[in-house]
Amino acid sequence: MRKTCLADDELAVPAAGKRPITLGIGAVYKDKPYRGYDDDEKTSFLPLVLFEGERFFVRGSNVGWKFVNTNPWEVAIKGEFWGDGYDNDDANILEGMDNRDPSFALGGHVIWKPQKFGLSFSAASDVTGNSDGTQVKGTAFYDNRVGSWFYRASGGVVWNSEDYIDYYYGVENDEVDLNLGRTAYEGDDETWVRLGLVLGYQRPESKWMFLVGTRYDFMGDEVDDSPITSDDKMFMGFAGFGYSFGK
């Protein structure tokens, strides 16, 4: 099993100024598009970590430093964990393949948020030497709070470099297995459409926070045409809770 991340930019809790450190746990469901992907591999339990300081932040799988933090702009450098990949026993079609490992990427983002509506642009590249890939994201989002409830709805596009697509969805010549219908395949760069929603609940006097969220990726032909995939869509959801220290 390759662990996915509990939260990323699209699934992160809407920040409202500074936030004390929040630690918790969450259940993550991720239905990767690999053909015959084992149901037992779709769910995992992972820690939830959130913190929002004047400069430093931790937003799920993202950690960074804001060197511009003046309303309505946020400009930051950051690192992010990409929980992609698989073990070759995660599905029959993957037997005999080399494992594909998760990656850690470095990059940055620019966020413009005058009020509830905002826009973000980010770019990051793998620095682990696994995929050597790059992702560039453009996202529009809407934050709102009603009493103890808060939510973020988002939509945008994700450009994935050729190295990223080829590493996670390609098939090398020495991985070909015609008995499984697995032919050689080399992916190209591709742009996906991504929709996300996160809903949370925390009473003003309470240290406990509860979260649920979902994300849906509409992939393209570069993923769909791979002999190891059966779909060009990917669904991800999570539910979790955390305790806010110092609140």
mmCIF file of C-alpha atoms in Angstrom:
data_model
loop_
_atom_site.group_PDB
_atom_site.id
_atom_site.type_symbol
_atom_site.label_atom_id
_atom_site.label_comp_id
_atom_site.label_asym_id
_atom_site.label_seq_id
_atom_site.Cartn_x
_atom_site.Cartn_y
_atom_site.Cartn_z
ATOM 1 C CA MET A 1 0.000 0.000 0.000
ATOM 2 C CA ARG A 2 1.154 3.510 -0.821
ATOM 3 C CA LYS A 3 -0.099 6.032 1.708
ATOM 4 C CA THR A 4 -2.037 8.967 0.381
ATOM 5 C CA CYS A 5 -2.082 12.354 2.044
ATOM 6 C CA LEU A 6 -4.824 13.368 4.434
ATOM 7 C CA ALA A 7 -5.217 16.903 3.186
ATOM 8 C CA ASP A 8 -3.729 19.136 0.538
ATOM 9 C CA ASP A 9 -4.465 22.593 -0.860
ATOM 10 C CA GLU A 10 -7.916 21.589 -2.110
ATOM 11 C CA LEU A 11 -8.849 19.662 1.048
ATOM 12 C CA ALA A 12 -7.241 21.957 3.601
ATOM 13 C CA VAL A 13 -9.230 23.725 6.293
ATOM 14 C CA PRO A 14 -10.012 27.336 5.326
ATOM 15 C CA ALA A 15 -7.572 29.445 7.315
ATOM 16 C CA ALA A 16 -8.874 32.424 9.253
ATOM 17 C CA GLY A 17 -5.781 34.247 10.448
ATOM 18 C CA LYS A 18 -3.640 32.453 12.990
ATOM 19 C CA ARG A 19 -4.649 28.960 14.098
ATOM 20 C CA PRO A 20 -3.128 26.984 17.000
ATOM 21 C CA ILE A 21 -1.663 23.602 16.256
ATOM 22 C CA THR A 22 -4.341 20.967 15.701
ATOM 23 C CA LEU A 23 -3.477 17.273 15.881
ATOM 24 C CA GLY A 24 -5.800 14.425 15.029
ATOM 25 C CA ILE A 25 -6.461 11.444 12.826
ATOM 26 C CA GLY A 26 -8.458 10.834 9.688
ATOM 27 C CA ALA A 27 -9.656 8.078 7.411
ATOM 28 C CA VAL A 28 -8.801 8.583 3.736
ATOM 29 C CA TYR A 29 -10.456 6.808 0.813
ATOM 30 C CA LYS A 30 -8.745 7.092 -2.574
ATOM 31 C CA ASP A 31 -9.949 5.124 -5.591
ATOM 32 C CA LYS A 32 -6.943 5.190 -7.902
ATOM 33 C CA PRO A 33 -7.629 4.471 -11.597
ATOM 34 C CA TYR A 34 -5.496 1.309 -11.832
ATOM 35 C CA ARG A 35 -7.297 -1.663 -13.346
ATOM 36 C CA GLY A 36 -8.588 -4.009 -10.646
ATOM 37 C CA TYR A 37 -7.201 -1.844 -7.844
ATOM 38 C CA ASP A 38 -7.640 -3.785 -4.591
ATOM 39 C CA ASP A 39 -10.483 -2.499 -2.411
ATOM 40 C CA ASP A 40 -8.345 -3.123 0.689
ATOM 41 C CA GLU A 41 -5.802 -0.577 -0.579
ATOM 42 C CA LYS A 42 -8.302 2.235 -1.038
ATOM 43 C CA THR A 43 -8.641 3.188 2.642
ATOM 44 C CA SER A 44 -5.949 4.264 5.096
ATOM 45 C CA PHE A 45 -5.724 6.027 8.451
ATOM 46 C CA LEU A 46 -3.315 8.925 8.717
ATOM 47 C CA PRO A 47 -2.475 11.759 11.108
ATOM 48 C CA LEU A 48 -4.051 15.180 10.710
ATOM 49 C CA VAL A 49 -1.772 18.169 11.372
ATOM 50 C CA LEU A 50 -2.852 21.798 10.993
ATOM 51 C CA PHE A 51 -1.132 25.011 12.077
ATOM 52 C CA GLU A 52 -1.406 28.589 10.875
ATOM 53 C CA GLY A 53 1.132 31.114 12.158
ATOM 54 C CA GLU A 54 2.077 34.583 11.039
ATOM 55 C CA ARG A 55 4.666 33.066 8.678
ATOM 56 C CA PHE A 56 4.947 29.308 9.153
ATOM 57 C CA PHE A 57 2.075 26.960 8.278
ATOM 58 C CA VAL A 58 1.208 23.270 8.134
ATOM 59 C CA ARG A 59 -1.860 22.435 6.044
ATOM 60 C CA GLY A 60 -2.171 18.680 5.933
ATOM 61 C CA SER A 61 0.444 17.459 3.474
ATOM 62 C CA ASN A 62 1.744 21.003 2.857
ATOM 63 C CA VAL A 63 4.300 22.820 4.981
ATOM 64 C CA GLY A 64 5.567 26.279 4.127
ATOM 65 C CA TRP A 65 6.718 29.793 4.927
ATOM 66 C CA LYS A 66 4.787 32.931 3.973
ATOM 67 C CA PHE A 67 7.139 35.738 3.015
ATOM 68 C CA VAL A 68 4.176 37.878 1.906
ATOM 69 C CA ASN A 69 1.150 37.730 4.206
ATOM 70 C CA THR A 70 -0.759 40.957 3.669
ATOM 71 C CA ASN A 71 -4.462 41.005 2.823
ATOM 72 C CA PRO A 72 -5.444 40.037 0.159
ATOM 73 C CA TRP A 73 -2.136 38.404 -0.869
ATOM 74 C CA GLU A 74 -0.241 35.368 0.351
ATOM 75 C CA VAL A 75 3.035 34.358 -1.300
ATOM 76 C CA ALA A 76 4.845 31.348 0.126
ATOM 77 C CA ILE A 77 7.468 28.729 -0.492
ATOM 78 C CA LYS A 78 6.383 25.248 0.470
ATOM 79 C CA GLY A 79 6.989 21.539 0.418
ATOM 80 C CA GLU A 80 4.237 19.067 -0.298
ATOM 81 C CA PHE A 81 3.870 15.312 -0.038
ATOM 82 C CA TRP A 82 2.477 13.569 -3.114
ATOM 83 C CA GLY A 83 0.805 10.373 -1.929
ATOM 84 C CA ASP A 84 0.736 8.791 -5.368
ATOM 85 C CA GLY A 85 2.057 5.451 -6.545
ATOM 86 C CA TYR A 86 1.479 1.792 -5.819
ATOM 87 C CA ASP A 87 2.984 -1.501 -4.706
ATOM 88 C CA ASN A 88 2.981 -4.170 -7.382
ATOM 89 C CA ASP A 89 0.644 -6.346 -5.298
ATOM 90 C CA ASP A 90 -2.078 -3.669 -5.186
ATOM 91 C CA ALA A 91 -3.697 -5.085 -8.359
ATOM 92 C CA ASN A 92 -3.209 -8.087 -10.649
ATOM 93 C CA ILE A 93 -2.326 -5.836 -13.586
ATOM 94 C CA LEU A 94 0.610 -4.462 -11.560
ATOM 95 C CA GLU A 95 2.244 -7.838 -10.829
ATOM 96 C CA GLY A 96 5.854 -7.785 -11.994
ATOM 97 C CA MET A 97 5.986 -3.983 -12.175
ATOM 98 C CA ASP A 98 8.485 -1.979 -10.167
ATOM 99 C CA ASN A 99 6.847 -0.230 -7.221
ATOM 100 C CA ARG A 100 6.047 3.435 -7.772
ATOM 101 C CA ASP A 101 6.914 5.503 -4.700
ATOM 102 C CA PRO A 102 5.336 8.685 -3.321
ATOM 103 C CA SER A 103 7.267 11.913 -3.821
ATOM 104 C CA PHE A 104 8.093 15.055 -1.870
ATOM 105 C CA ALA A 105 7.991 18.243 -3.925
ATOM 106 C CA LEU A 106 9.279 21.770 -3.375
ATOM 107 C CA GLY A 107 7.763 24.894 -4.875
ATOM 108 C CA GLY A 108 5.583 27.830 -3.995
ATOM 109 C CA HIS A 109 2.182 29.433 -4.298
ATOM 110 C CA VAL A 110 0.465 32.772 -4.719
ATOM 111 C CA ILE A 111 -3.001 33.248 -3.220
ATOM 112 C CA TRP A 112 -5.288 36.227 -3.786
ATOM 113 C CA LYS A 113 -8.247 36.325 -1.423
ATOM 114 C CA PRO A 114 -9.901 39.737 -0.924
ATOM 115 C CA GLN A 115 -12.872 38.258 0.952
ATOM 116 C CA LYS A 116 -14.644 34.895 0.708
ATOM 117 C CA PHE A 117 -13.741 34.231 -2.923
ATOM 118 C CA GLY A 118 -10.136 33.616 -3.865
ATOM 119 C CA LEU A 119 -7.709 32.426 -6.516
ATOM 120 C CA SER A 120 -4.508 30.449 -6.085
ATOM 121 C CA PHE A 121 -1.626 29.450 -8.327
ATOM 122 C CA SER A 122 1.031 26.946 -7.298
ATOM 123 C CA ALA A 123 3.892 24.979 -8.815
ATOM 124 C CA ALA A 124 6.054 22.245 -7.299
ATOM 125 C CA SER A 125 8.585 19.675 -8.513
ATOM 126 C CA ASP A 126 9.646 16.339 -7.060
ATOM 127 C CA VAL A 127 12.988 16.493 -5.229
ATOM 128 C CA THR A 128 13.176 12.827 -4.179
ATOM 129 C CA GLY A 129 14.220 11.538 -7.598
ATOM 130 C CA ASN A 130 11.217 9.216 -7.761
ATOM 131 C CA SER A 131 8.977 10.709 -10.431
ATOM 132 C CA ASP A 132 11.073 13.836 -11.150
ATOM 133 C CA GLY A 133 7.691 15.280 -12.081
ATOM 134 C CA THR A 134 6.139 18.724 -11.822
ATOM 135 C CA GLN A 135 2.600 19.847 -11.036
ATOM 136 C CA VAL A 136 1.178 23.308 -11.722
ATOM 137 C CA LYS A 137 -2.232 24.143 -10.253
ATOM 138 C CA GLY A 138 -4.686 26.969 -10.780
ATOM 139 C CA THR A 139 -7.652 27.009 -8.400
ATOM 140 C CA ALA A 140 -10.675 29.163 -7.642
ATOM 141 C CA PHE A 141 -12.245 28.709 -4.220
ATOM 142 C CA TYR A 142 -14.981 30.030 -1.971
ATOM 143 C CA ASP A 143 -14.763 30.018 1.843
ATOM 144 C CA ASN A 144 -17.679 30.595 4.188
ATOM 145 C CA ARG A 145 -18.600 30.219 7.847
ATOM 146 C CA VAL A 146 -22.080 29.831 9.304
ATOM 147 C CA GLY A 147 -22.055 29.613 13.075
ATOM 148 C CA SER A 148 -19.861 26.684 14.071
ATOM 149 C CA TRP A 149 -19.778 25.342 10.504
ATOM 150 C CA PHE A 150 -17.266 26.269 7.819
ATOM 151 C CA TYR A 151 -16.633 25.054 4.295
ATOM 152 C CA ARG A 152 -14.514 25.526 1.208
ATOM 153 C CA ALA A 153 -15.667 24.730 -2.330
ATOM 154 C CA SER A 154 -13.014 24.745 -5.045
ATOM 155 C CA GLY A 155 -12.458 24.030 -8.708
ATOM 156 C CA GLY A 156 -9.463 24.282 -10.972
ATOM 157 C CA VAL A 157 -6.957 22.640 -13.266
ATOM 158 C CA VAL A 158 -3.796 20.623 -12.598
ATOM 159 C CA TRP A 159 -1.038 20.363 -15.197
ATOM 160 C CA ASN A 160 1.084 17.226 -14.779
ATOM 161 C CA SER A 161 4.455 16.975 -16.499
ATOM 162 C CA GLU A 162 5.453 14.113 -18.792
ATOM 163 C CA ASP A 163 7.770 12.676 -16.119
ATOM 164 C CA TYR A 164 4.938 12.608 -13.579
ATOM 165 C CA ILE A 165 2.464 10.866 -15.912
ATOM 166 C CA ASP A 166 5.058 8.440 -17.238
ATOM 167 C CA TYR A 167 6.275 7.409 -13.787
ATOM 168 C CA TYR A 168 2.864 6.693 -12.252
ATOM 169 C CA TYR A 169 0.976 5.467 -15.325
ATOM 170 C CA GLY A 170 3.641 4.335 -17.796
ATOM 171 C CA VAL A 171 4.992 0.830 -18.475
ATOM 172 C CA GLU A 172 8.712 0.292 -19.123
ATOM 173 C CA ASN A 173 9.893 -2.176 -21.780
ATOM 174 C CA ASP A 174 11.132 -4.616 -19.131
ATOM 175 C CA GLU A 175 7.710 -4.486 -17.410
ATOM 176 C CA VAL A 176 5.744 -5.723 -20.421
ATOM 177 C CA ASP A 177 3.568 -8.799 -19.760
ATOM 178 C CA LEU A 178 1.411 -9.739 -22.727
ATOM 179 C CA ASN A 179 -0.342 -12.456 -20.711
ATOM 180 C CA LEU A 180 -1.782 -9.685 -18.551
ATOM 181 C CA GLY A 181 -2.391 -7.401 -21.527
ATOM 182 C CA ARG A 182 0.280 -5.039 -20.283
ATOM 183 C CA THR A 183 2.067 -3.455 -23.221
ATOM 184 C CA ALA A 184 4.788 -0.816 -23.120
ATOM 185 C CA TYR A 185 3.413 2.668 -22.588
ATOM 186 C CA GLU A 186 4.981 6.103 -22.300
ATOM 187 C CA GLY A 187 2.781 8.925 -21.061
ATOM 188 C CA ASP A 188 2.892 12.576 -22.017
ATOM 189 C CA ASP A 189 2.075 15.719 -20.047
ATOM 190 C CA GLU A 190 -1.598 16.261 -19.294
ATOM 191 C CA THR A 191 -4.028 18.706 -17.683
ATOM 192 C CA TRP A 192 -6.744 17.516 -15.315
ATOM 193 C CA VAL A 193 -9.866 19.225 -13.985
ATOM 194 C CA ARG A 194 -10.214 19.066 -10.194
ATOM 195 C CA LEU A 195 -13.236 19.754 -7.962
ATOM 196 C CA GLY A 196 -13.135 19.766 -4.176
ATOM 197 C CA LEU A 197 -15.259 20.396 -1.105
ATOM 198 C CA VAL A 198 -14.357 20.419 2.595
ATOM 199 C CA LEU A 199 -16.828 20.840 5.440
ATOM 200 C CA GLY A 200 -15.884 21.355 9.076
ATOM 201 C CA TYR A 201 -17.442 21.914 12.462
ATOM 202 C CA GLN A 202 -15.905 23.507 15.560
ATOM 203 C CA ARG A 203 -17.788 25.334 18.294
ATOM 204 C CA PRO A 204 -16.136 28.613 19.395
ATOM 205 C CA GLU A 205 -15.520 27.356 22.940
ATOM 206 C CA SER A 206 -14.428 23.858 21.893
ATOM 207 C CA LYS A 207 -10.943 22.529 21.188
ATOM 208 C CA TRP A 208 -12.330 19.725 19.001
ATOM 209 C CA MET A 209 -12.631 20.040 15.230
ATOM 210 C CA PHE A 210 -14.454 17.649 12.880
ATOM 211 C CA LEU A 211 -13.836 17.483 9.131
ATOM 212 C CA VAL A 212 -15.140 15.736 6.037
ATOM 213 C CA GLY A 213 -14.053 16.379 2.475
ATOM 214 C CA THR A 214 -14.052 15.104 -1.057
ATOM 215 C CA ARG A 215 -12.093 15.645 -4.262
ATOM 216 C CA TYR A 216 -12.787 14.486 -7.804
ATOM 217 C CA ASP A 217 -10.217 14.499 -10.597
ATOM 218 C CA PHE A 218 -11.242 14.347 -14.238
ATOM 219 C CA MET A 219 -8.128 12.981 -15.917
ATOM 220 C CA GLY A 220 -7.466 12.648 -19.630
ATOM 221 C CA ASP A 221 -6.357 10.306 -22.384
ATOM 222 C CA GLU A 222 -2.759 10.028 -21.162
ATOM 223 C CA VAL A 223 -4.025 8.201 -18.068
ATOM 224 C CA ASP A 224 -6.987 6.497 -19.720
ATOM 225 C CA ASP A 225 -4.867 5.035 -22.556
ATOM 226 C CA SER A 226 -2.427 3.364 -20.172
ATOM 227 C CA PRO A 227 -2.709 -0.458 -20.152
ATOM 228 C CA ILE A 228 -2.640 -0.494 -16.341
ATOM 229 C CA THR A 229 -5.657 1.808 -15.849
ATOM 230 C CA SER A 230 -9.380 1.306 -16.338
ATOM 231 C CA ASP A 231 -10.683 4.830 -15.806
ATOM 232 C CA ASP A 232 -9.826 8.474 -16.351
ATOM 233 C CA LYS A 233 -11.377 9.699 -13.107
ATOM 234 C CA MET A 234 -10.229 9.527 -9.495
ATOM 235 C CA PHE A 235 -12.284 10.045 -6.342
ATOM 236 C CA MET A 236 -10.854 10.884 -2.937
ATOM 237 C CA GLY A 237 -12.641 11.481 0.351
ATOM 238 C CA PHE A 238 -11.738 11.826 3.994
ATOM 239 C CA ALA A 239 -13.264 12.181 7.442
ATOM 240 C CA GLY A 240 -11.376 13.057 10.574
ATOM 241 C CA PHE A 241 -11.159 14.973 13.807
ATOM 242 C CA GLY A 242 -8.514 16.917 15.680
ATOM 243 C CA TYR A 243 -7.745 18.639 18.971
ATOM 244 C CA SER A 244 -6.651 22.286 18.903
ATOM 245 C CA PHE A 245 -3.958 23.067 21.465
ATOM 246 C CA GLY A 246 -3.778 26.563 22.905
ATOM 247 C CA LYS A 247 -7.235 27.525 21.643
#
